[in-house]
PDB file of C-alpha atoms in Angstrom:
ATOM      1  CA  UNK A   1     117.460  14.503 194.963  1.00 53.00           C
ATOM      2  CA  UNK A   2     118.880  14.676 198.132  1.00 52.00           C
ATOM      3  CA  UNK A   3     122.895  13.124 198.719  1.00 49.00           C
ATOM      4  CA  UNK A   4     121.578  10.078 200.940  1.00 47.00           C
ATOM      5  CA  UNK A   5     119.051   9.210 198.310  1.00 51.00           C
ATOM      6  CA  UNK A   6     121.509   9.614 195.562  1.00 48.00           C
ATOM      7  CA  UNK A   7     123.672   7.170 196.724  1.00 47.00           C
ATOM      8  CA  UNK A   8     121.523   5.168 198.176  1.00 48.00           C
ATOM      9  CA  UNK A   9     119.909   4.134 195.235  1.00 47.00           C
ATOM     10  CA  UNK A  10     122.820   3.488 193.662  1.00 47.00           C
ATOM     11  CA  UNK A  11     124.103   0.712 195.858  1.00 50.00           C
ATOM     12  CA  UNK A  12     123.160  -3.478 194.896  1.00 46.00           C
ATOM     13  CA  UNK A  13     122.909  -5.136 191.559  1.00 43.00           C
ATOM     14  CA  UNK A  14     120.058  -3.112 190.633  1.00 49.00           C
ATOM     15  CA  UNK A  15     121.221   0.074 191.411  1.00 55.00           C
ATOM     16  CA  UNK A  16     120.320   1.368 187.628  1.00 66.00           C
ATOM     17  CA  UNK A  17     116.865   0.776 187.974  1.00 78.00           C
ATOM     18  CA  UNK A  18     116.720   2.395 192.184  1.00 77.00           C
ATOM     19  CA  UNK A  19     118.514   5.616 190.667  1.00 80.00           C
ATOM     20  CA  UNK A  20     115.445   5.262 187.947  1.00 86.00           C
ATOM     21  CA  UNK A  21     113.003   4.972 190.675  1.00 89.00           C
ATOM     22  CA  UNK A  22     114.250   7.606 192.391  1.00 86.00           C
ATOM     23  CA  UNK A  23     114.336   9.954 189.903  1.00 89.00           C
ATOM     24  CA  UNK A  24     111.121   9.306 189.032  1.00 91.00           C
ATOM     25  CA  UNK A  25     109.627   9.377 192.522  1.00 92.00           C
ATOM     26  CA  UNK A  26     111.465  12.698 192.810  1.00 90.00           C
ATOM     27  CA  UNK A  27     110.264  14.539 189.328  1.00 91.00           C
ATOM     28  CA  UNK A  28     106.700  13.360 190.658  1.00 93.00           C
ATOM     29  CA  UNK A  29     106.823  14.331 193.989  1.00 93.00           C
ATOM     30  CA  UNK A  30     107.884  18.044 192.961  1.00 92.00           C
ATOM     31  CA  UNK A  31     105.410  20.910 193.610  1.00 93.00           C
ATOM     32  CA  UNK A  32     105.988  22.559 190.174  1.00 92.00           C
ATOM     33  CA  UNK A  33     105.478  19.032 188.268  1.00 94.00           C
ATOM     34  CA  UNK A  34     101.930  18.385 189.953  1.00 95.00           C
ATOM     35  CA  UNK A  35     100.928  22.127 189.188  1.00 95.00           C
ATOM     36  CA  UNK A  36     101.676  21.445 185.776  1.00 95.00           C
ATOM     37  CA  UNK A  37      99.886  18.142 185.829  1.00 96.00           C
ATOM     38  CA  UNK A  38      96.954  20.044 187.732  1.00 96.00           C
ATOM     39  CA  UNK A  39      97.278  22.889 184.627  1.00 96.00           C
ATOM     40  CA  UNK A  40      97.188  20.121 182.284  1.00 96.00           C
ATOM     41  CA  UNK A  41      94.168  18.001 183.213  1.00 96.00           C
ATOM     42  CA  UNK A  42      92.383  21.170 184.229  1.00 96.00           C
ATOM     43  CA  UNK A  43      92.152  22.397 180.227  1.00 95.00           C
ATOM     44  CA  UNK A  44      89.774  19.584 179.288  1.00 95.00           C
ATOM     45  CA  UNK A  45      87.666  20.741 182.175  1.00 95.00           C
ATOM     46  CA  UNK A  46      87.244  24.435 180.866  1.00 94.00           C
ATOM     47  CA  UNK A  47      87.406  23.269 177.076  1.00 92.00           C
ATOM     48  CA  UNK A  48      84.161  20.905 178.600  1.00 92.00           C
ATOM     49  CA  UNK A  49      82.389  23.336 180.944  1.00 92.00           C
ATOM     50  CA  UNK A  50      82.494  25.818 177.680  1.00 90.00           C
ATOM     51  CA  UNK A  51      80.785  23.577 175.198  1.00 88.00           C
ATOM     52  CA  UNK A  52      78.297  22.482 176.599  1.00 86.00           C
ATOM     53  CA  UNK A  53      77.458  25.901 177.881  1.00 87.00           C
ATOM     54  CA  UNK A  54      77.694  27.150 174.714  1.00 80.00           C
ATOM     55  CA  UNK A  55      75.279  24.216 173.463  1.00 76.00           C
ATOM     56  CA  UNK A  56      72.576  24.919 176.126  1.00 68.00           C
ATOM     57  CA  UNK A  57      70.032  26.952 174.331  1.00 60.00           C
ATOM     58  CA  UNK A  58      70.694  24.302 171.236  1.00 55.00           C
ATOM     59  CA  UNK A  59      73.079  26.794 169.363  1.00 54.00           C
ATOM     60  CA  UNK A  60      76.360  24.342 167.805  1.00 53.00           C
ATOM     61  CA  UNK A  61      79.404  24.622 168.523  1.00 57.00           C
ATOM     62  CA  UNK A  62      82.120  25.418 165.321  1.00 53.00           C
ATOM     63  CA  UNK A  63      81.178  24.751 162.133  1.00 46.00           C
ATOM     64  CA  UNK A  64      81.189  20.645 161.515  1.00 43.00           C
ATOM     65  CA  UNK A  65      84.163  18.660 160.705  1.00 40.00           C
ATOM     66  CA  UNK A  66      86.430  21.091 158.691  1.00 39.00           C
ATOM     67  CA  UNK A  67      88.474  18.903 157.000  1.00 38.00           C
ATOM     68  CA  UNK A  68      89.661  16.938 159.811  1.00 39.00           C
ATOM     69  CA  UNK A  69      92.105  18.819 161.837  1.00 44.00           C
ATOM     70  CA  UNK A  70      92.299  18.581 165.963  1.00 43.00           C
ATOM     71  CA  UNK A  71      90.413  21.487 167.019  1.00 48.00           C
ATOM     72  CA  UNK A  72      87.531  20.537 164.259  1.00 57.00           C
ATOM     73  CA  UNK A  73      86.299  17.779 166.747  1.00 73.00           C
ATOM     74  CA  UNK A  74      85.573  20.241 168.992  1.00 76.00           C
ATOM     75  CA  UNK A  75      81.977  19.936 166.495  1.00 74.00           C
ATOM     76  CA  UNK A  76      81.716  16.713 167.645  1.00 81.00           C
ATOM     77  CA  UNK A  77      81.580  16.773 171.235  1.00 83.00           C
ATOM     78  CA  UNK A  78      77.909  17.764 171.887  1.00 82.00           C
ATOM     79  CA  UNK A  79      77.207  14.345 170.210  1.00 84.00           C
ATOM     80  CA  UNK A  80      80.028  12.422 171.600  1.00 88.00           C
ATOM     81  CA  UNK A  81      81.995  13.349 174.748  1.00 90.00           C
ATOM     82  CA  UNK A  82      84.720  10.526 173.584  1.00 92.00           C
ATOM     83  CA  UNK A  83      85.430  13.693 170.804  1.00 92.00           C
ATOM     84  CA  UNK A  84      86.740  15.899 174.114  1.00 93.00           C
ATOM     85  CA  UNK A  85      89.691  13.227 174.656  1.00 94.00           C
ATOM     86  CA  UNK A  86      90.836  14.576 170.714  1.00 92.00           C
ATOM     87  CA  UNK A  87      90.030  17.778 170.957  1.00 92.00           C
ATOM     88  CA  UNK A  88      91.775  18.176 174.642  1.00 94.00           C
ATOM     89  CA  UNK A  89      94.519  16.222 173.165  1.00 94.00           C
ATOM     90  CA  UNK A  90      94.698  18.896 169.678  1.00 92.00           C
ATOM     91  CA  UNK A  91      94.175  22.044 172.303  1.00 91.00           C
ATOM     92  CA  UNK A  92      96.919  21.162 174.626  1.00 94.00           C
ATOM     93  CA  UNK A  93     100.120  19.542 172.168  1.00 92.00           C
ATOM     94  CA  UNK A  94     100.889  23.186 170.569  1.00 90.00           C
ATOM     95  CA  UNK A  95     101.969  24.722 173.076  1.00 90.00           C
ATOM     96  CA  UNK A  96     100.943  23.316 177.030  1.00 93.00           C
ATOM     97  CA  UNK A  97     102.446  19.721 176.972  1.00 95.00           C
ATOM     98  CA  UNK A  98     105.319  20.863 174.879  1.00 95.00           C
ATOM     99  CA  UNK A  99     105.651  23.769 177.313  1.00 94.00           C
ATOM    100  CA  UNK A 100     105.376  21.490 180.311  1.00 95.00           C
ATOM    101  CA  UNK A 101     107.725  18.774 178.907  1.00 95.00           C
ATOM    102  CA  UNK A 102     110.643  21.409 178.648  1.00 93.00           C
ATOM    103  CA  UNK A 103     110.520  22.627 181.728  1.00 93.00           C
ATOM    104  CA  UNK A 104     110.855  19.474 183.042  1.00 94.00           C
ATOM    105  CA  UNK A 105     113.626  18.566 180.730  1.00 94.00           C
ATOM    106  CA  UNK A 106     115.301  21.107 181.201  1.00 92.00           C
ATOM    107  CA  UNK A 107     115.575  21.235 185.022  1.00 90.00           C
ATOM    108  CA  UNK A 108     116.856  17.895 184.698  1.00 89.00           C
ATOM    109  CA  UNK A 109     120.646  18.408 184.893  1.00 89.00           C
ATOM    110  CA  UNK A 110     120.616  22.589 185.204  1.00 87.00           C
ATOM    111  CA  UNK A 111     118.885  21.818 188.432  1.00 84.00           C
ATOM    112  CA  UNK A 112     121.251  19.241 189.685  1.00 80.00           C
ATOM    113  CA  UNK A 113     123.718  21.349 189.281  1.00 80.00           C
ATOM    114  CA  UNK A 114     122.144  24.627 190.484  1.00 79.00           C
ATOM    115  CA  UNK A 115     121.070  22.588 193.816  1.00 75.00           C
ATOM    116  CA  UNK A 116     125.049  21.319 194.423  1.00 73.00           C
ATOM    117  CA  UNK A 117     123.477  17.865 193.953  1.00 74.00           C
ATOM    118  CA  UNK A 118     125.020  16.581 190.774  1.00 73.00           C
ATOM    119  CA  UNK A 119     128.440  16.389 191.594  1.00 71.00           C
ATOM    120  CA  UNK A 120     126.864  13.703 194.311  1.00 71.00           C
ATOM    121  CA  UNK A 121     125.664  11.714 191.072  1.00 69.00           C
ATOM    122  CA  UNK A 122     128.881  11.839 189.895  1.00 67.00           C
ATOM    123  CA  UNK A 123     130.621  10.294 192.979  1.00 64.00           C
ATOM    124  CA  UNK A 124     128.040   7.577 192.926  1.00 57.00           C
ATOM    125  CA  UNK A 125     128.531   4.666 190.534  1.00 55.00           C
ATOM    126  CA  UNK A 126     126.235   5.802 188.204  1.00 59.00           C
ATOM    127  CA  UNK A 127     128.423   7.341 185.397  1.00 76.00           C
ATOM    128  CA  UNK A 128     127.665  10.170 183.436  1.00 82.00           C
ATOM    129  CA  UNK A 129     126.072   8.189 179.959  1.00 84.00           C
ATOM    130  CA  UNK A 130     123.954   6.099 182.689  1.00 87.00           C
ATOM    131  CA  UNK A 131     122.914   9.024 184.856  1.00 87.00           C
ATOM    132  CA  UNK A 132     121.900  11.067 181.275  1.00 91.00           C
ATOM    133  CA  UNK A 133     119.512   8.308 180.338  1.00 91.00           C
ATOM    134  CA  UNK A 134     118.141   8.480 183.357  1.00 91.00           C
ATOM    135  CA  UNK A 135     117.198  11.757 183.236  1.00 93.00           C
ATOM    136  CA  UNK A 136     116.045  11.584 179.212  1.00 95.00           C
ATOM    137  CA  UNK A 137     113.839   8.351 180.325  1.00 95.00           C
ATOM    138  CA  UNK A 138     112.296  10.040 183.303  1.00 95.00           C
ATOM    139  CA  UNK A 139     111.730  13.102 181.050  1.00 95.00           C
ATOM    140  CA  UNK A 140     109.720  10.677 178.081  1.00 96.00           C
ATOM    141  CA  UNK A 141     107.882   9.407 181.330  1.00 96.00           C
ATOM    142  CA  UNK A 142     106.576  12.750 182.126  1.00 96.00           C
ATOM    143  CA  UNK A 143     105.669  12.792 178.589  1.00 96.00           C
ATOM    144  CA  UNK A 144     103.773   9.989 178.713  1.00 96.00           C
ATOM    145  CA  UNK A 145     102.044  11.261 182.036  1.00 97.00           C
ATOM    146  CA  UNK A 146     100.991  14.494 181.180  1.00 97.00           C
ATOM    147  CA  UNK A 147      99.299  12.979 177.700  1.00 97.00           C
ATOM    148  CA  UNK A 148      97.489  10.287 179.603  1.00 97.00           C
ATOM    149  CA  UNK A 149      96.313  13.280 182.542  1.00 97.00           C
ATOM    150  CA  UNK A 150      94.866  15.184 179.371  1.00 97.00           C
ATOM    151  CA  UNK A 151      93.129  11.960 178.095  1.00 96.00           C
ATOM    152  CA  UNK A 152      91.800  11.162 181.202  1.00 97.00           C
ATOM    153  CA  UNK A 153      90.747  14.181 182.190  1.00 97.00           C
ATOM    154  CA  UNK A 154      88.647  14.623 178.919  1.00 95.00           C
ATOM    155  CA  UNK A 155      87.481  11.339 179.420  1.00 95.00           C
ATOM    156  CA  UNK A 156      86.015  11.860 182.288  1.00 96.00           C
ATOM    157  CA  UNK A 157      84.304  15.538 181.912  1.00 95.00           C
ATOM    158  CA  UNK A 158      83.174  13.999 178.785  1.00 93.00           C
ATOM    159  CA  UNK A 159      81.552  11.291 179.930  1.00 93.00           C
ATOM    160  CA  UNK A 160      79.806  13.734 182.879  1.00 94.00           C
ATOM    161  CA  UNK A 161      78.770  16.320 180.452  1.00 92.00           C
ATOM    162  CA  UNK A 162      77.982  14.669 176.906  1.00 90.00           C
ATOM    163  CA  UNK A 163      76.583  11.512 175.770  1.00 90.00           C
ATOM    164  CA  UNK A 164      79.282   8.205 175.150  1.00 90.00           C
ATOM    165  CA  UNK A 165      78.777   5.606 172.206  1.00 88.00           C
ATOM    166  CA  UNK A 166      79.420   4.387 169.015  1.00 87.00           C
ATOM    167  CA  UNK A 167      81.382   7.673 166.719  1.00 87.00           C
ATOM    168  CA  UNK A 168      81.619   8.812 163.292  1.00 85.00           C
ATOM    169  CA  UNK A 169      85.444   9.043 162.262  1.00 85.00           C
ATOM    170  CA  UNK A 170      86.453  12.109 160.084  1.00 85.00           C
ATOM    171  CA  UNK A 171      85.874   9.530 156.846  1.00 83.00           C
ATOM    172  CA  UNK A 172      82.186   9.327 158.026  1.00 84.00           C
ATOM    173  CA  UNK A 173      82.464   5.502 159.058  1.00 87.00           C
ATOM    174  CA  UNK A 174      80.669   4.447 162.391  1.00 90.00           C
ATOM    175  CA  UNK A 175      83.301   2.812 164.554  1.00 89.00           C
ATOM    176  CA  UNK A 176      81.833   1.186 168.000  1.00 91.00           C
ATOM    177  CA  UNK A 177      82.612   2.894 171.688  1.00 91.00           C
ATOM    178  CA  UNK A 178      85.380   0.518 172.558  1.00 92.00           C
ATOM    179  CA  UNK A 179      87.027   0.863 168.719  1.00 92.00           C
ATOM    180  CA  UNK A 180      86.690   4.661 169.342  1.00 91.00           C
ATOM    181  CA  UNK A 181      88.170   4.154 172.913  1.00 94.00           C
ATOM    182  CA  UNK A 182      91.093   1.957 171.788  1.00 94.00           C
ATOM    183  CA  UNK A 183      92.001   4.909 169.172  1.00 93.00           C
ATOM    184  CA  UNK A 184      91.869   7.039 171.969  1.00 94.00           C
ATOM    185  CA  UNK A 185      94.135   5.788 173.758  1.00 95.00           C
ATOM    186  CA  UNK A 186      96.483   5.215 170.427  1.00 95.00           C
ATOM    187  CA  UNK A 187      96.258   8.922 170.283  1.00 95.00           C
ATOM    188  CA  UNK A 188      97.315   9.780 173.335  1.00 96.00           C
ATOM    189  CA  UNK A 189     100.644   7.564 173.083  1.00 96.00           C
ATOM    190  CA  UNK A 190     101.159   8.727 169.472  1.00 96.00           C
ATOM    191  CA  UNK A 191     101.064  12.945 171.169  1.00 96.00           C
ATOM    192  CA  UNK A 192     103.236  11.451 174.080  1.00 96.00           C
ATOM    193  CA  UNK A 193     105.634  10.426 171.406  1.00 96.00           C
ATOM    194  CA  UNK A 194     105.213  13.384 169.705  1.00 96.00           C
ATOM    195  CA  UNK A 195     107.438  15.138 172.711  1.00 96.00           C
ATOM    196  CA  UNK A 196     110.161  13.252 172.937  1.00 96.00           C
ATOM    197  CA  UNK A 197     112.063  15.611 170.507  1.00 95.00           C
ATOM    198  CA  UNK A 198     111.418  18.809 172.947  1.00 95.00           C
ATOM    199  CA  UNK A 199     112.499  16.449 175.958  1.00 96.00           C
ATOM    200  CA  UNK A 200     115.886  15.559 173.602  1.00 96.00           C
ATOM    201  CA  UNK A 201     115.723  19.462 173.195  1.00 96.00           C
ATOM    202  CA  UNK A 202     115.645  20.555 176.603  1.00 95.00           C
ATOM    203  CA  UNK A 203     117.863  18.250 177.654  1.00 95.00           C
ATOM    204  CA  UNK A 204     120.423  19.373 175.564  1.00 95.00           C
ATOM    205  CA  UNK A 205     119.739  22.485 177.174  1.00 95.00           C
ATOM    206  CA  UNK A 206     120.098  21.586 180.505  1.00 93.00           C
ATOM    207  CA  UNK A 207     123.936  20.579 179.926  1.00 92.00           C
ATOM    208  CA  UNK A 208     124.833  23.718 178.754  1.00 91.00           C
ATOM    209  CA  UNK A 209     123.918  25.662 181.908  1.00 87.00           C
ATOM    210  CA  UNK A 210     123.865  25.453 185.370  1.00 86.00           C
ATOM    211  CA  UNK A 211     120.866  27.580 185.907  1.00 87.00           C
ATOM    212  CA  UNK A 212     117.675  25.386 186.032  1.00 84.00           C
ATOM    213  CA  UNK A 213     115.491  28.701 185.039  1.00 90.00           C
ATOM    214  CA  UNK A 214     117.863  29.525 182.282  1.00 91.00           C
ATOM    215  CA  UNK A 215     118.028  26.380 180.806  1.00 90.00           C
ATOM    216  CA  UNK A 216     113.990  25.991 181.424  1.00 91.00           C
ATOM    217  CA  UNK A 217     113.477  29.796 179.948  1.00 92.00           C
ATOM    218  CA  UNK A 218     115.769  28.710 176.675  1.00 93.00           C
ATOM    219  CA  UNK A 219     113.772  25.323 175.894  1.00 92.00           C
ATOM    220  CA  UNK A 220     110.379  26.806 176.364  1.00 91.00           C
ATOM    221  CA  UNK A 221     111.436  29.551 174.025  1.00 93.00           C
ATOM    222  CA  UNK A 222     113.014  28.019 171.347  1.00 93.00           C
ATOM    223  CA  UNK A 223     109.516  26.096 171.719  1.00 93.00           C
ATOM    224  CA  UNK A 224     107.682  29.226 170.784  1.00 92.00           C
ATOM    225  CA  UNK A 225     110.340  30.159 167.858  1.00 94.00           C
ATOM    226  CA  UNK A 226     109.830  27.052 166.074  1.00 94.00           C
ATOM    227  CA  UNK A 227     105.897  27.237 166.050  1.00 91.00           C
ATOM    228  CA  UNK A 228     106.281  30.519 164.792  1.00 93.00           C
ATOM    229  CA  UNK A 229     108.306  29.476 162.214  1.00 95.00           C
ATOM    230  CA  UNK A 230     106.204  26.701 161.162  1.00 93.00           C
ATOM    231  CA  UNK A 231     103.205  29.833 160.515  1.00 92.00           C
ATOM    232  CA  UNK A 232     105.710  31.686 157.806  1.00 93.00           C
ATOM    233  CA  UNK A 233     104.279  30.366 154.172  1.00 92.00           C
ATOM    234  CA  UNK A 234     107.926  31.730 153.089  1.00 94.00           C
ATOM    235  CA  UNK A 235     109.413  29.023 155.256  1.00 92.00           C
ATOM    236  CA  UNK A 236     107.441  26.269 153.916  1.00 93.00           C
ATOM    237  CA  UNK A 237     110.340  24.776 152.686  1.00 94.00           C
ATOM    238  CA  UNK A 238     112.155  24.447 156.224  1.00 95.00           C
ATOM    239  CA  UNK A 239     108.547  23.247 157.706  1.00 95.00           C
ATOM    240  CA  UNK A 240     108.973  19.276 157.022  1.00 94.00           C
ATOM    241  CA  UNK A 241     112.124  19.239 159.380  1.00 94.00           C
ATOM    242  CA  UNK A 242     110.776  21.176 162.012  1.00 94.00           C
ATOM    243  CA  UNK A 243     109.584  18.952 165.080  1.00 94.00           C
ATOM    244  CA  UNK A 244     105.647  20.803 165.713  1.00 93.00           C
ATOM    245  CA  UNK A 245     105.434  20.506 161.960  1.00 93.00           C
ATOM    246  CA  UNK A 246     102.989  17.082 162.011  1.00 94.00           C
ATOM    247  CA  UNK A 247     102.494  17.264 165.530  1.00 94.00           C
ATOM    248  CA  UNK A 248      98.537  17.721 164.533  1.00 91.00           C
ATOM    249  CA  UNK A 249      98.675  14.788 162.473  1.00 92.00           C
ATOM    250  CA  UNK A 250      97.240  12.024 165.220  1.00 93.00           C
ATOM    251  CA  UNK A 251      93.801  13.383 163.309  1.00 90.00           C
ATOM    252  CA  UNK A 252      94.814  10.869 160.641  1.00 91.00           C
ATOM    253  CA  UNK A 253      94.083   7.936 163.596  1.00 92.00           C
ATOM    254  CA  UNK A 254      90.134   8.665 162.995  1.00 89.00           C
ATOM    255  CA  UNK A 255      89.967   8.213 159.512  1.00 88.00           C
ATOM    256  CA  UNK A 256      88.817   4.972 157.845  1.00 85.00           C
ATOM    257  CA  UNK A 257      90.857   3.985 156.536  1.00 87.00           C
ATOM    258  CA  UNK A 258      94.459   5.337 158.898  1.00 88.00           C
ATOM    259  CA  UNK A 259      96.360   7.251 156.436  1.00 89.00           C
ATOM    260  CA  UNK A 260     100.079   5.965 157.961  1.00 93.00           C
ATOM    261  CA  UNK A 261     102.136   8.593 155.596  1.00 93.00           C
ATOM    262  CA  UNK A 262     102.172  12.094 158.186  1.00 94.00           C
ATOM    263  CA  UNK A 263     101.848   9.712 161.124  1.00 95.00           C
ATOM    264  CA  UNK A 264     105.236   7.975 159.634  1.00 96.00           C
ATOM    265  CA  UNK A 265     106.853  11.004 159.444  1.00 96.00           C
ATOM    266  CA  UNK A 266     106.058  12.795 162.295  1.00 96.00           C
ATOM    267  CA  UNK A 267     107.693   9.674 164.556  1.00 96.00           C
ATOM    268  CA  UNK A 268     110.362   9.382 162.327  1.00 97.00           C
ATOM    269  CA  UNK A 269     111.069  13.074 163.227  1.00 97.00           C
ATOM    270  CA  UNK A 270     110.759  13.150 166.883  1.00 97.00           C
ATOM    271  CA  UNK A 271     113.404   9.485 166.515  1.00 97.00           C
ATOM    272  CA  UNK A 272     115.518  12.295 164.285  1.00 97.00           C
ATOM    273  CA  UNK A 273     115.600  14.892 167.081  1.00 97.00           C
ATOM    274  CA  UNK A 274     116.087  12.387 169.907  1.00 96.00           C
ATOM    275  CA  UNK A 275     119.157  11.058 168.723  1.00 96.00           C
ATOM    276  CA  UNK A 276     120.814  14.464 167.356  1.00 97.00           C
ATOM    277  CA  UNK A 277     120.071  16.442 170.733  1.00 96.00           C
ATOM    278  CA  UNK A 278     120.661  13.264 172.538  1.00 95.00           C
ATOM    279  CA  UNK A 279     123.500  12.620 171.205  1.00 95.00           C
ATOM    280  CA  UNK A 280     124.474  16.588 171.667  1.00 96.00           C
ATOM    281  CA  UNK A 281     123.456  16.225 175.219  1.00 94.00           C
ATOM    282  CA  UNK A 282     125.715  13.473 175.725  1.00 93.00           C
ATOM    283  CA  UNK A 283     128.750  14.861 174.025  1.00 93.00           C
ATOM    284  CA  UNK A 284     128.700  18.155 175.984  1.00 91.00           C
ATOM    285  CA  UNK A 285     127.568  16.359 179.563  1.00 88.00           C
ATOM    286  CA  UNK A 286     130.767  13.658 179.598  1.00 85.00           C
ATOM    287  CA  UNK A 287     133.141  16.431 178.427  1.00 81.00           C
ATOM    288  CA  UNK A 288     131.834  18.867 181.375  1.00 74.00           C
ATOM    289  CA  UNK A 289     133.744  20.209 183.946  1.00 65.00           C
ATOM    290  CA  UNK A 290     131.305  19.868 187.191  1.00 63.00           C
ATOM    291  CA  UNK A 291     131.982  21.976 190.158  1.00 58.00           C
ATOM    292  CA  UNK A 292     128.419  22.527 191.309  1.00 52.00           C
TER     293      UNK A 292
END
């Protein structure tokens, strides 16, 4: 953000939500965040393209539905292209949203500061607890972006490629198009809140550095630590606390009936890592010493 937009948007009785809208126009105007976006809706397109190349001299594609987990409805696409959406959704959440999530979060206050632009934040009235929120709601906005560009890009290359209708949920109950669309789209915003742990994570991050690579670099990489962890049988019993750990349980949304329990615990998790980070993130950011 540039010093005249900073506090510009921080002037009239709704300055809170113009140094929101700022932000946000500003983390979506950014080269890097509409490659990643661009990255992100172009997996469903290759994940598409290679199915139903694969299924063109009437060979199948995996082995049938395998017990319900993401990348088993990759079985069902041939016969649905509404199944791309989950599978997109299963192929991406390991490791390219997450990935693409902490790099945004944590640029967010490592590349204030790296820039010279945060002490400008400062000076404006926005305060440091009110100017940290707005950077943790613009990152669970990119969160919620980057979901929906996977969902609608499989969507749509599904729709082009495979047949659409009524689908067979992982209990083997037939569910009508718009039931199966409505899940869909309950999917997407249960992945999207899936993240907001890494953004909590990388915005921790991002206070204790004033190198937006660094602090991008660190997040991203404890992001690869932790999902190798969570592949260590001797670690099993550390697995329940770690935040990837029922990332891959949205599955559970296309059985008949839901089983809540995983779902449950994987949001009470992410709500467990949001507020310890965030609450990390705001103790080290109000007790910083900005020069930069």
């Amino acid at each position: 953000m540039s010093p005249a937009e900073i506090v510009g948007s921080c002037r009239g009785p709704l300055w809170t939500f113009g140094l929101l809208r700022s932000e946000l126009v500003t983390t979506f105007r950014r080269w890097r965040t509409l490659a990643l976006l661009g990255v992100l809706a172009g997996v469903p397109v290759l994940v598409g393209i290679a199915v139903k190349i694969e299924t063109s001299d009437g060979s199948s594609v995996g082995g049938g539905g395998g017990g319900g987990e993401g990348p088993a409805f990759i079985a069902q696409i041939t016969n649905n292209g509404l199944f791309l959406v989950f599978t997109a959704l299963a192929a991406t959440l390991p490791f390219f949203l997450p990935m693409a999530v902490g790099v945004v979060a944590g640029d967010a206050i490592a590349g204030e500061a790296n820039a010279g632009t945060l002490r400008y934040l400062l000076v404006a009235p926005a305060g440091r607890t009110r100017l940290l929120l707005t950077k943790y709601a613009t990152a669970m906005a990119f969160c919620l972006a980057a979901t929906l560009v996977v969902a609608v890009s499989a969507l749509t290359v599904g729709a082009l490629l495979f047949p659409l209708g009524d689908l067979t949920t992982i209990s083997g109950t037939r569910i009508g198009f718009a039931e199966g669309l409505a899940r869909a789209l309950l999917i997407a915003l249960v992945v999207a809140a899936s993240l907001i742990g890494v953004a909590a994570l990388g915005l921790f991050v991002s206070t204790l550095t004033n190198s937006g690579i660094a602090a991008m670099a660190t997040t991203v990489g404890l992001l690869i630590t932790v999902q190798i962890l969570d592949q260590i049988p001797q670690l099993h019993a550390i697995h329940p606390y770690l935040f990837s750990h029922y990332w891959l349980s949205f599955a559970d949304l296309m059985r008949e009936p839901v089983y809540w329990d995983d779902l449950i615990r994987n949001l009470g998790l992410q709500a467990l890592y949001a507020t310890v980070f965030g609450s990390a993130a705001w103790a080290r950011f109000t007790a910083k010493d900005i020069t930069a």
